């Protein structure tokens, strides 16, 4: 085989491989999204947003996913409309603790929207979670963003048995507090009743 023919074959194969790779990724650099590529991961993480209408919460989730799902899909959110001013967020494919905390904070005051909301998250902690220690691991906990402290990026955390922390996200600080402004409460709805319901899966904002 002559050198020229060999070079031509190599170039053709290279072009084919580049085309295949390009088609497998979106314009943003993420792989093309397909829900079938993800394995369900049972968990009890949930966020309840009271106040804004569903479409506003959905837009806020789009913005959050676009911020974090740059090279891969690390945040997948299932949205369920409970009533005109109540939206439930579930995470059938899991979400790590730090993204969960940041999402609670983001939904309180989205960058591109102005609305009044009460945002509350619930989960069972794990020892491997950021900021979680032996005293707070494997406990049911609640998180609420500091509604009047948005510039501080502050989220309040409290376990069912009353161990409280405040997370200052901009400084990457977690401080235990004996004067928490929140107390642990159960969700006003039975979240388990909604886990099997069909919702809207958010991974990124679709291009128009």
Short mmCIF file of C-alpha atoms in Angstrom, two decimals:
data_model
loop_
_atom_site.label_atom_id
_atom_site.label_comp_id
_atom_site.label_asym_id
_atom_site.label_seq_id
_atom_site.Cartn_x
_atom_site.Cartn_y
_atom_site.Cartn_z
CA UNK A 1 0.00 0.00 0.00
CA UNK A 2 1.47 3.32 -1.02
CA UNK A 3 2.11 6.03 1.56
CA UNK A 4 -0.46 8.37 -0.04
CA UNK A 5 -3.25 5.78 0.13
CA UNK A 6 -2.36 5.01 3.76
CA UNK A 7 -2.51 8.71 4.68
CA UNK A 8 -5.87 9.10 2.94
CA UNK A 9 -7.33 6.13 4.84
CA UNK A 10 -6.06 7.51 8.16
CA UNK A 11 -7.60 10.92 7.41
CA UNK A 12 -10.96 9.37 6.50
CA UNK A 13 -11.06 7.28 9.67
CA UNK A 14 -10.08 10.30 11.76
CA UNK A 15 -12.87 12.38 10.24
CA UNK A 16 -15.42 9.66 10.93
CA UNK A 17 -14.32 9.39 14.57
CA UNK A 18 -14.49 13.17 15.03
CA UNK A 19 -18.00 13.27 13.57
CA UNK A 20 -19.18 10.46 15.84
CA UNK A 21 -17.74 12.17 18.91
CA UNK A 22 -19.21 15.53 17.94
CA UNK A 23 -22.68 14.08 17.49
CA UNK A 24 -22.50 12.46 20.91
CA UNK A 25 -22.08 15.81 22.64
CA UNK A 26 -24.27 18.89 22.83
CA UNK A 27 -23.18 22.35 21.78
CA UNK A 28 -22.26 23.15 25.41
CA UNK A 29 -19.81 20.26 25.65
CA UNK A 30 -22.17 18.00 27.61
CA UNK A 31 -23.00 14.56 26.29
CA UNK A 32 -26.35 14.43 24.52
CA UNK A 33 -28.91 13.84 27.28
CA UNK A 34 -30.84 10.59 27.45
CA UNK A 35 -32.65 9.67 30.65
CA UNK A 36 -32.19 5.99 29.83
CA UNK A 37 -28.45 6.44 30.43
CA UNK A 38 -29.02 7.03 34.15
CA UNK A 39 -29.76 4.45 36.80
CA UNK A 40 -32.43 5.40 39.36
CA UNK A 41 -30.94 5.90 42.80
CA UNK A 42 -33.52 5.72 45.60
CA UNK A 43 -33.08 8.50 48.16
CA UNK A 44 -35.19 10.73 50.38
CA UNK A 45 -33.90 14.14 49.31
CA UNK A 46 -36.66 16.65 48.56
CA UNK A 47 -37.11 20.42 48.28
CA UNK A 48 -40.43 22.20 48.65
CA UNK A 49 -40.83 25.68 47.15
CA UNK A 50 -43.82 27.71 48.33
CA UNK A 51 -44.79 31.02 46.76
CA UNK A 52 -43.67 31.24 43.12
CA UNK A 53 -45.66 29.74 40.29
CA UNK A 54 -44.41 26.52 38.71
CA UNK A 55 -42.93 28.16 35.60
CA UNK A 56 -40.75 30.47 37.71
CA UNK A 57 -39.40 27.57 39.74
CA UNK A 58 -38.77 25.66 36.52
CA UNK A 59 -36.79 28.58 35.09
CA UNK A 60 -34.72 28.77 38.27
CA UNK A 61 -33.97 25.04 37.97
CA UNK A 62 -32.94 25.48 34.34
CA UNK A 63 -30.47 28.18 35.40
CA UNK A 64 -29.04 26.01 38.17
CA UNK A 65 -28.61 22.97 35.92
CA UNK A 66 -26.95 25.08 33.24
CA UNK A 67 -24.46 26.33 35.85
CA UNK A 68 -23.48 22.88 37.08
CA UNK A 69 -24.13 20.51 34.16
CA UNK A 70 -21.28 21.84 32.05
CA UNK A 71 -19.24 18.76 31.19
CA UNK A 72 -21.58 16.13 32.59
CA UNK A 73 -24.97 15.77 34.27
CA UNK A 74 -24.40 16.09 38.01
CA UNK A 75 -27.82 17.61 38.79
CA UNK A 76 -31.08 16.10 37.52
CA UNK A 77 -34.26 17.48 39.06
CA UNK A 78 -37.77 16.07 38.87
CA UNK A 79 -40.35 18.84 39.24
CA UNK A 80 -43.88 18.12 40.45
CA UNK A 81 -46.54 20.80 40.59
CA UNK A 82 -48.48 20.40 43.84
CA UNK A 83 -50.71 23.46 43.45
CA UNK A 84 -50.41 26.88 41.73
CA UNK A 85 -47.90 28.14 44.31
CA UNK A 86 -46.23 24.95 45.54
CA UNK A 87 -43.60 22.94 43.66
CA UNK A 88 -41.86 19.79 44.84
CA UNK A 89 -38.35 18.87 43.68
CA UNK A 90 -37.20 15.25 43.83
CA UNK A 91 -33.94 13.66 42.74
CA UNK A 92 -34.55 10.17 41.33
CA UNK A 93 -30.95 9.92 40.09
CA UNK A 94 -29.43 11.31 43.31
CA UNK A 95 -27.74 14.65 43.98
CA UNK A 96 -24.75 15.14 46.26
CA UNK A 97 -25.03 17.09 49.50
CA UNK A 98 -23.17 20.21 48.38
CA UNK A 99 -25.20 20.61 45.19
CA UNK A 100 -28.35 20.08 47.25
CA UNK A 101 -27.39 22.85 49.70
CA UNK A 102 -26.51 25.19 46.84
CA UNK A 103 -29.82 24.46 45.13
CA UNK A 104 -31.77 25.36 48.28
CA UNK A 105 -29.90 28.66 48.37
CA UNK A 106 -30.32 29.30 44.64
CA UNK A 107 -34.07 28.72 44.68
CA UNK A 108 -34.48 31.29 47.44
CA UNK A 109 -33.09 34.06 45.22
CA UNK A 110 -32.43 32.98 41.63
CA UNK A 111 -29.99 35.15 39.72
CA UNK A 112 -32.35 35.90 36.84
CA UNK A 113 -35.64 36.17 38.72
CA UNK A 114 -37.32 38.09 41.48
CA UNK A 115 -39.92 36.28 43.53
CA UNK A 116 -40.84 35.71 47.15
CA UNK A 117 -40.46 32.12 48.26
CA UNK A 118 -40.07 29.81 51.20
CA UNK A 119 -37.62 27.08 50.25
CA UNK A 120 -37.15 24.06 52.50
CA UNK A 121 -35.11 20.92 51.91
CA UNK A 122 -35.11 17.56 53.69
CA UNK A 123 -32.70 14.66 53.48
CA UNK A 124 -30.97 11.94 55.46
CA UNK A 125 -27.30 12.80 55.92
CA UNK A 126 -24.32 10.55 55.27
CA UNK A 127 -20.92 10.49 56.88
CA UNK A 128 -19.30 11.20 53.51
CA UNK A 129 -21.28 14.41 52.95
CA UNK A 130 -19.42 17.70 53.10
CA UNK A 131 -19.68 19.41 56.52
CA UNK A 132 -21.30 16.32 58.06
CA UNK A 133 -19.58 14.77 61.07
CA UNK A 134 -20.16 11.85 63.43
CA UNK A 135 -22.79 13.79 65.38
CA UNK A 136 -24.85 14.73 62.35
CA UNK A 137 -24.37 11.69 60.08
CA UNK A 138 -27.22 9.32 59.27
CA UNK A 139 -29.86 11.69 60.59
CA UNK A 140 -32.92 13.24 59.06
CA UNK A 141 -32.24 16.95 58.57
CA UNK A 142 -33.87 20.11 57.24
CA UNK A 143 -32.34 23.05 55.39
CA UNK A 144 -33.67 26.57 54.87
CA UNK A 145 -31.94 29.45 53.11
CA UNK A 146 -31.46 32.66 55.08
CA UNK A 147 -34.29 34.66 53.52
CA UNK A 148 -32.88 38.03 54.60
CA UNK A 149 -29.23 37.13 54.21
CA UNK A 150 -28.99 36.30 50.52
CA UNK A 151 -25.75 38.25 50.07
CA UNK A 152 -24.15 35.91 52.62
CA UNK A 153 -25.16 32.79 50.72
CA UNK A 154 -26.21 31.37 54.07
CA UNK A 155 -28.18 28.17 54.54
CA UNK A 156 -29.40 26.93 57.91
CA UNK A 157 -29.22 23.22 58.70
CA UNK A 158 -30.80 21.37 61.60
CA UNK A 159 -31.14 17.68 62.39
CA UNK A 160 -34.28 16.10 63.76
CA UNK A 161 -32.70 16.03 67.21
CA UNK A 162 -31.76 19.72 67.12
CA UNK A 163 -28.10 19.87 66.09
CA UNK A 164 -27.86 23.10 64.10
CA UNK A 165 -25.33 24.58 61.70
CA UNK A 166 -25.16 27.56 59.41
CA UNK A 167 -23.43 27.09 56.08
CA UNK A 168 -21.90 30.21 54.50
CA UNK A 169 -21.44 29.05 50.93
CA UNK A 170 -19.41 31.99 49.64
CA UNK A 171 -16.77 31.34 52.32
CA UNK A 172 -17.07 27.54 52.38
CA UNK A 173 -17.70 27.64 56.13
CA UNK A 174 -19.91 25.51 58.37
CA UNK A 175 -20.43 26.74 61.94
CA UNK A 176 -22.38 24.97 64.64
CA UNK A 177 -24.83 27.27 66.38
CA UNK A 178 -26.85 27.10 69.58
CA UNK A 179 -29.13 29.91 68.40
CA UNK A 180 -30.55 28.58 65.17
CA UNK A 181 -33.41 30.64 63.72
CA UNK A 182 -35.14 27.45 62.58
CA UNK A 183 -36.53 24.35 64.24
CA UNK A 184 -36.93 20.98 62.56
CA UNK A 185 -40.39 20.40 61.10
CA UNK A 186 -41.82 17.74 58.84
CA UNK A 187 -42.92 18.65 55.33
CA UNK A 188 -46.50 19.90 55.07
CA UNK A 189 -47.18 17.19 52.50
CA UNK A 190 -46.38 13.49 52.53
CA UNK A 191 -43.47 13.49 50.11
CA UNK A 192 -43.48 9.70 49.76
CA UNK A 193 -46.90 9.93 48.10
CA UNK A 194 -45.35 11.87 45.22
CA UNK A 195 -42.25 9.78 44.57
CA UNK A 196 -44.01 7.59 42.00
CA UNK A 197 -45.76 10.45 40.26
CA UNK A 198 -44.79 11.56 36.83
CA UNK A 199 -43.00 14.88 36.88
CA UNK A 200 -40.87 16.98 34.57
CA UNK A 201 -37.18 16.10 34.50
CA UNK A 202 -34.86 19.10 34.31
CA UNK A 203 -31.28 18.63 33.07
CA UNK A 204 -30.58 21.81 31.06
CA UNK A 205 -32.46 24.64 29.38
CA UNK A 206 -33.56 23.56 25.89
CA UNK A 207 -32.33 25.75 23.06
CA UNK A 208 -35.06 27.66 21.28
#
